[in-house]
Every structure is written in C-alpha cells, then in structure tokens.
GROMACS .gro file of C-alpha atoms in nm:
model
  138
    1MET     CA    1   0.011  -0.015  -0.023
    2ASN     CA    2   0.134   0.352  -0.076
    3TYR     CA    3   0.061   0.704   0.051
    4VAL     CA    4  -0.217   0.765  -0.230
    5GLU     CA    5  -0.386   0.466  -0.142
    6GLN     CA    6  -0.377   0.542   0.259
    7ASP     CA    7  -0.492   0.901   0.209
    8SER     CA    8  -0.832   0.882   0.391
    9TYR     CA    9  -0.888   1.251   0.405
   10GLY     CA   10  -0.800   1.347   0.046
   11MET     CA   11  -0.489   1.537   0.138
   12TYR     CA   12  -0.315   1.434  -0.182
   13ALA     CA   13  -0.565   1.509  -0.437
   14VAL     CA   14  -0.375   1.833  -0.498
   15SER     CA   15   0.002   1.857  -0.504
   16ASP     CA   16   0.169   2.170  -0.356
   17SER     CA   17   0.518   2.076  -0.430
   18ASP     CA   18   0.737   2.094  -0.742
   19GLY     CA   19   0.963   1.798  -0.599
   20PRO     CA   20   0.895   1.439  -0.566
   21GLY     CA   21   0.559   1.404  -0.417
   22PRO     CA   22   0.385   1.640  -0.147
   23ARG     CA   23   0.599   1.880   0.030
   24LEU     CA   24   0.407   1.756   0.366
   25MET     CA   25   0.272   1.411   0.407
   26GLY     CA   26   0.089   1.229   0.703
   27ALA     CA   27   0.332   0.997   0.878
   28ASP     CA   28   0.083   0.730   0.887
   29THR     CA   29   0.027   0.724   0.514
   30LEU     CA   30   0.386   0.638   0.468
   31MET     CA   31   0.343   0.329   0.701
   32GLY     CA   32   0.359   0.008   0.491
   33ASN     CA   33   0.487   0.173   0.189
   34ASP     CA   34   0.723  -0.045  -0.007
   35VAL     CA   35   1.102   0.012  -0.016
   36TYR     CA   36   1.304  -0.104  -0.321
   37ASN     CA   37   1.670  -0.062  -0.408
   38ARG     CA   38   1.809   0.085  -0.746
   39GLN     CA   39   1.818  -0.264  -0.884
   40GLY     CA   40   1.430  -0.317  -0.859
   41GLU     CA   41   1.458  -0.547  -0.588
   42ASP     CA   42   1.182  -0.547  -0.294
   43LEU     CA   43   1.387  -0.475   0.033
   44GLY     CA   44   1.063  -0.469   0.257
   45ASP     CA   45   0.820  -0.220   0.402
   46ILE     CA   46   0.813   0.072   0.645
   47LYS     CA   47   0.686  -0.033   0.971
   48GLU     CA   48   0.724   0.262   1.191
   49ILE     CA   49   0.866   0.621   1.144
   50MET     CA   50   1.065   0.725   1.461
   51LEU     CA   51   1.053   1.109   1.529
   52ASP     CA   52   1.315   1.314   1.708
   53VAL     CA   53   1.078   1.514   1.911
   54PRO     CA   54   1.304   1.777   2.084
   55ALA     CA   55   1.476   1.839   1.725
   56GLY     CA   56   1.120   1.846   1.533
   57ARG     CA   57   1.235   1.594   1.247
   58ILE     CA   58   1.235   1.250   1.144
   59SER     CA   59   1.527   1.033   1.251
   60TYR     CA   60   1.467   0.691   1.116
   61ALA     CA   61   1.210   0.472   0.918
   62VAL     CA   62   1.191   0.132   1.078
   63LEU     CA   63   1.219  -0.125   0.762
   64SER     CA   64   1.081  -0.456   0.785
   65TYR     CA   65   1.254  -0.737   0.577
   66GLY     CA   66   1.206  -1.078   0.545
   67GLY     CA   67   0.996  -1.347   0.701
   68VAL     CA   68   0.637  -1.462   0.615
   69LEU     CA   69   0.305  -1.300   0.696
   70GLY     CA   70   0.498  -1.083   0.969
   71MET     CA   71   0.668  -1.361   1.125
   72GLY     CA   72   1.054  -1.370   1.142
   73ASP     CA   73   1.085  -1.035   0.991
   74LYS     CA   74   1.413  -0.851   1.046
   75LEU     CA   75   1.377  -0.483   1.154
   76PHE     CA   76   1.632  -0.217   1.054
   77ALA     CA   77   1.656   0.149   1.145
   78VAL     CA   78   1.747   0.332   0.816
   79PRO     CA   79   1.838   0.713   0.846
   80TRP     CA   80   1.520   0.916   0.682
   81GLU     CA   81   1.789   1.091   0.478
   82ALA     CA   82   1.898   0.766   0.325
   83LEU     CA   83   1.541   0.712   0.161
   84ILE     CA   84   1.423   0.875  -0.184
   85LEU     CA   85   1.061   0.923  -0.239
   86ASP     CA   86   0.966   0.737  -0.569
   87THR     CA   87   0.646   0.904  -0.692
   88ASP     CA   88   0.632   0.742  -1.011
   89ASN     CA   89   0.616   0.399  -0.831
   90LYS     CA   90   0.473   0.527  -0.521
   91ARG     CA   91   0.740   0.368  -0.315
   92PHE     CA   92   1.075   0.457  -0.147
   93THR     CA   93   1.407   0.393  -0.281
   94LEU     CA   94   1.696   0.279  -0.061
   95ASP     CA   95   2.066   0.271  -0.247
   96VAL     CA   96   2.167  -0.085  -0.103
   97SER     CA   97   2.179  -0.409  -0.223
   98LYS     CA   98   1.986  -0.697  -0.072
   99ASP     CA   99   2.317  -0.850   0.061
  100ARG     CA  100   2.431  -0.538   0.213
  101LEU     CA  101   2.074  -0.494   0.390
  102GLU     CA  102   2.091  -0.841   0.497
  103SER     CA  103   2.421  -0.768   0.663
  104ALA     CA  104   2.308  -0.430   0.822
  105PRO     CA  105   2.291  -0.379   1.201
  106GLY     CA  106   1.915  -0.472   1.267
  107PHE     CA  107   1.680  -0.624   1.551
  108ASP     CA  108   1.379  -0.797   1.604
  109LYS     CA  109   1.036  -0.674   1.715
  110ASP     CA  110   1.095  -0.782   2.081
  111ASN     CA  111   1.455  -0.641   2.119
  112TRP     CA  112   1.452  -0.284   1.985
  113PRO     CA  113   1.783  -0.077   2.020
  114ASN     CA  114   1.817   0.241   2.220
  115MET     CA  115   1.778   0.472   1.932
  116SER     CA  116   1.892   0.785   2.140
  117ASP     CA  117   2.216   0.639   2.200
  118GLN     CA  118   2.459   0.836   2.011
  119ALA     CA  119   2.718   0.550   1.920
  120TRP     CA  120   2.438   0.354   1.810
  121ALA     CA  121   2.310   0.631   1.584
  122GLN     CA  122   2.638   0.724   1.458
  123GLY     CA  123   2.713   0.346   1.368
  124ILE     CA  124   2.358   0.336   1.186
  125HIS     CA  125   2.440   0.659   0.988
  126THR     CA  126   2.794   0.534   0.903
  127TYR     CA  127   2.656   0.225   0.761
  128TYR     CA  128   2.429   0.408   0.529
  129GLY     CA  129   2.645   0.684   0.427
  130THR     CA  130   2.443   0.967   0.591
  131LYS     CA  131   2.539   1.212   0.829
  132ALA     CA  132   2.437   1.223   1.180
  133PRO     CA  133   2.263   1.539   1.264
  134ALA     CA  134   2.415   1.753   1.550
  135VAL     CA  135   2.257   1.672   1.880
  136ALA     CA  136   2.084   1.975   2.062
  137THR     CA  137   2.189   2.018   2.401
  138PRO     CA  138   1.918   2.163   2.656
   0.00000   0.00000   0.00000
C-alpha cells in the first residue's frame, strides 16, 4: 500500500510541490510503503517512523525485511535521509543491495535498540552513508 492509497482525508488530491511528491505528508500514510533498491529489488516495507521530538524532525524509518506474514521479519532503522521518495512507483528507494541490507545492523520486534544512544546512531548513519545530525543540548 502507498501514501496515495492510504489517503483517507484527500490530502494528496492536489500537489503543492515541485519536488517528488507532496511537500508535507501524514506519517501514517507512509506506514506500509514498499522500499526497493536501485536494482528494482524489494527490500521490505516501512513499519514505523521514528521522530526526534525535541529536534522536530524524522530520524529513522523502521524497515521490515524477510519473514513470512510478519513472522521472522528482521527490522532495520534506516536514516530518513537515506530514503528517496519514488513518486512514479509510489514507494521509497534505498541505495543498498539486498546482501548489504541482510548484513546491516538490525533487530527484532521484541528487542529494539536504544535509538537515542549517540554511538548507536553514529554507527547506523555510517553504515548507510548519511551524516548524523548534531545533537541539540538543553
């Protein structure tokens, strides 16, 4: 399912952006969106979107890969900056091979990492080739 199919309020009937897709989107309309790589291979789908509430930004999309009918899925926190919205195919693109994703740091639904741990975050950003944002201090 993609953001257009999940649009129960008609918010995407009119595009307000010159870029790929709407400029503002509801987070729940992105849940379940497919993620493919540049080779056209299915890498899974978005299960959750993690917000950095104090910074007011999206930090990660939690990608589910593998398993059957939700059983045995491996979850991956993918930096939001690593995903590209593909409006033609109504999905996201992540520039990693299936092999690289399979060896990425992941977790299961019963054992989530501490995503606010800066060492963990730096490792995830390094793995996907994105830059970890500066941490605001109170």
